[in-house]
C-alpha cells in the first residue's frame, strides 16, 4: 500500500492511491515490479477499459517505465499517438 501522502479522498471518502488509482485497501503498487527497457512502449487503451477497476493498461504502464499510455478509440487519428510516432526516431 502507498503512504498517506499518495492517497486521495474521493466521492464517499474512499482513500485511493494516486499511483494506481485503486482504493487503498486493494492497492497493488507494492507488487508492481518495474521492467526497464531500452525500447519505448506505446500503450493504446480503449476508453472503456480506462474506467475498468483492474485497468491492465495502467498496470502495464507502471511496470514499463519507458512507456506512455494513450486512451483513444482511433489510434491512427489520435494527435498524441502521431506525436509519439514522429518522435520514434529520436
PDB file of C-alpha atoms in Angstrom:
ATOM      1  CA  UNK A   1       0.000   0.000   0.000  1.00  0.00           C
ATOM      2  CA  UNK A   2       1.243   3.549  -0.741  1.00  0.00           C
ATOM      3  CA  UNK A   3       1.926   6.025   2.037  1.00  0.00           C
ATOM      4  CA  UNK A   4      -0.716   8.529   3.139  1.00  0.00           C
ATOM      5  CA  UNK A   5       0.745  11.338   1.009  1.00  0.00           C
ATOM      6  CA  UNK A   6      -0.120   9.399  -2.148  1.00  0.00           C
ATOM      7  CA  UNK A   7      -3.702   8.661  -1.147  1.00  0.00           C
ATOM      8  CA  UNK A   8      -6.569  10.970  -2.008  1.00  0.00           C
ATOM      9  CA  UNK A   9     -10.150  11.143  -0.839  1.00  0.00           C
ATOM     10  CA  UNK A  10     -12.852  10.725  -3.452  1.00  0.00           C
ATOM     11  CA  UNK A  11     -16.630  10.520  -3.576  1.00  0.00           C
ATOM     12  CA  UNK A  12     -17.752   8.752  -0.419  1.00  0.00           C
ATOM     13  CA  UNK A  13     -14.454   9.376   1.356  1.00  0.00           C
ATOM     14  CA  UNK A  14     -12.678   6.297  -0.004  1.00  0.00           C
ATOM     15  CA  UNK A  15      -8.930   6.732   0.098  1.00  0.00           C
ATOM     16  CA  UNK A  16      -7.363   5.993  -3.306  1.00  0.00           C
ATOM     17  CA  UNK A  17      -3.782   5.501  -4.330  1.00  0.00           C
ATOM     18  CA  UNK A  18      -2.539   8.341  -6.547  1.00  0.00           C
ATOM     19  CA  UNK A  19      -0.249   5.982  -8.455  1.00  0.00           C
ATOM     20  CA  UNK A  20      -2.546   3.089  -9.415  1.00  0.00           C
ATOM     21  CA  UNK A  21      -5.933   4.729  -8.798  1.00  0.00           C
ATOM     22  CA  UNK A  22      -7.225   1.773  -6.794  1.00  0.00           C
ATOM     23  CA  UNK A  23      -8.851   2.068  -3.364  1.00  0.00           C
ATOM     24  CA  UNK A  24      -6.062   1.960  -0.778  1.00  0.00           C
ATOM     25  CA  UNK A  25      -7.240  -1.362   0.664  1.00  0.00           C
ATOM     26  CA  UNK A  26      -6.628  -3.075  -2.714  1.00  0.00           C
ATOM     27  CA  UNK A  27      -3.661  -1.013  -3.934  1.00  0.00           C
ATOM     28  CA  UNK A  28      -1.284  -3.235  -5.912  1.00  0.00           C
ATOM     29  CA  UNK A  29       1.678  -0.840  -6.115  1.00  0.00           C
ATOM     30  CA  UNK A  30       3.764  -2.861  -3.645  1.00  0.00           C
ATOM     31  CA  UNK A  31       3.532  -5.783  -6.083  1.00  0.00           C
ATOM     32  CA  UNK A  32       4.414  -3.893  -9.271  1.00  0.00           C
ATOM     33  CA  UNK A  33       7.915  -4.651 -10.465  1.00  0.00           C
ATOM     34  CA  UNK A  34       9.298  -2.133 -12.970  1.00  0.00           C
ATOM     35  CA  UNK A  35      10.915  -3.750 -16.002  1.00  0.00           C
ATOM     36  CA  UNK A  36      13.344  -1.246 -17.535  1.00  0.00           C
ATOM     37  CA  UNK A  37      13.559  -1.419 -21.318  1.00  0.00           C
ATOM     38  CA  UNK A  38      15.571   0.469 -23.891  1.00  0.00           C
ATOM     39  CA  UNK A  39      12.565   0.286 -26.192  1.00  0.00           C
ATOM     40  CA  UNK A  40       9.861   2.874 -25.739  1.00  0.00           C
ATOM     41  CA  UNK A  41       6.452   1.263 -25.457  1.00  0.00           C
ATOM     42  CA  UNK A  42       3.212   2.918 -26.512  1.00  0.00           C
ATOM     43  CA  UNK A  43       0.153   1.511 -24.749  1.00  0.00           C
ATOM     44  CA  UNK A  44      -3.043   2.320 -26.641  1.00  0.00           C
ATOM     45  CA  UNK A  45      -6.044   1.881 -24.383  1.00  0.00           C
ATOM     46  CA  UNK A  46      -9.710   1.897 -25.317  1.00  0.00           C
ATOM     47  CA  UNK A  47     -11.683   4.470 -23.273  1.00  0.00           C
ATOM     48  CA  UNK A  48     -13.987   1.766 -21.894  1.00  0.00           C
ATOM     49  CA  UNK A  49     -11.049  -0.051 -20.322  1.00  0.00           C
ATOM     50  CA  UNK A  50      -9.816   3.175 -18.718  1.00  0.00           C
ATOM     51  CA  UNK A  51     -12.825   3.046 -16.371  1.00  0.00           C
ATOM     52  CA  UNK A  52     -12.490  -0.654 -15.516  1.00  0.00           C
ATOM     53  CA  UNK A  53     -11.293  -1.083 -11.927  1.00  0.00           C
ATOM     54  CA  UNK A  54      -8.443  -3.500 -12.742  1.00  0.00           C
ATOM     55  CA  UNK A  55      -7.222  -1.360 -15.675  1.00  0.00           C
ATOM     56  CA  UNK A  56      -4.487  -3.627 -17.038  1.00  0.00           C
ATOM     57  CA  UNK A  57      -3.111  -0.873 -19.276  1.00  0.00           C
ATOM     58  CA  UNK A  58      -2.348   1.205 -16.187  1.00  0.00           C
ATOM     59  CA  UNK A  59      -0.619  -1.796 -14.574  1.00  0.00           C
ATOM     60  CA  UNK A  60       1.454  -2.311 -17.737  1.00  0.00           C
ATOM     61  CA  UNK A  61       2.426   1.365 -17.699  1.00  0.00           C
ATOM     62  CA  UNK A  62       3.568   1.103 -14.090  1.00  0.00           C
ATOM     63  CA  UNK A  63       5.665  -1.949 -14.970  1.00  0.00           C
ATOM     64  CA  UNK A  64       7.215  -0.331 -18.057  1.00  0.00           C
ATOM     65  CA  UNK A  65       8.874   2.943 -17.007  1.00  0.00           C
ATOM     66  CA  UNK A  66       9.763   3.788 -20.621  1.00  0.00           C
ATOM     67  CA  UNK A  67       6.140   3.703 -21.751  1.00  0.00           C
ATOM     68  CA  UNK A  68       3.312   6.094 -22.472  1.00  0.00           C
ATOM     69  CA  UNK A  69      -0.390   5.323 -22.321  1.00  0.00           C
ATOM     70  CA  UNK A  70      -2.835   6.954 -24.709  1.00  0.00           C
ATOM     71  CA  UNK A  71      -6.575   6.490 -24.224  1.00  0.00           C
ATOM     72  CA  UNK A  72      -8.331   6.653 -27.584  1.00  0.00           C
ATOM     73  CA  UNK A  73     -10.739   4.822 -29.876  1.00  0.00           C
ATOM     74  CA  UNK A  74      -8.940   5.652 -33.120  1.00  0.00           C
ATOM     75  CA  UNK A  75      -5.199   5.345 -32.555  1.00  0.00           C
ATOM     76  CA  UNK A  76      -4.415   6.268 -36.154  1.00  0.00           C
ATOM     77  CA  UNK A  77      -6.173   9.631 -35.684  1.00  0.00           C
ATOM     78  CA  UNK A  78      -5.055  10.489 -32.150  1.00  0.00           C
ATOM     79  CA  UNK A  79      -2.703  13.510 -32.104  1.00  0.00           C
ATOM     80  CA  UNK A  80      -0.829  12.103 -29.109  1.00  0.00           C
ATOM     81  CA  UNK A  81      -0.102   8.875 -30.985  1.00  0.00           C
ATOM     82  CA  UNK A  82       1.028  10.749 -34.092  1.00  0.00           C
ATOM     83  CA  UNK A  83       3.395  12.871 -31.990  1.00  0.00           C
ATOM     84  CA  UNK A  84       4.891   9.783 -30.353  1.00  0.00           C
ATOM     85  CA  UNK A  85       5.383   8.063 -33.705  1.00  0.00           C
ATOM     86  CA  UNK A  86       7.034  11.196 -35.053  1.00  0.00           C
ATOM     87  CA  UNK A  87       9.461  11.220 -32.085  1.00  0.00           C
ATOM     88  CA  UNK A  88      10.198   7.495 -32.516  1.00  0.00           C
ATOM     89  CA  UNK A  89      13.389   8.143 -34.477  1.00  0.00           C
ATOM     90  CA  UNK A  90      14.903  10.368 -31.776  1.00  0.00           C
TER      91      UNK A  90
END
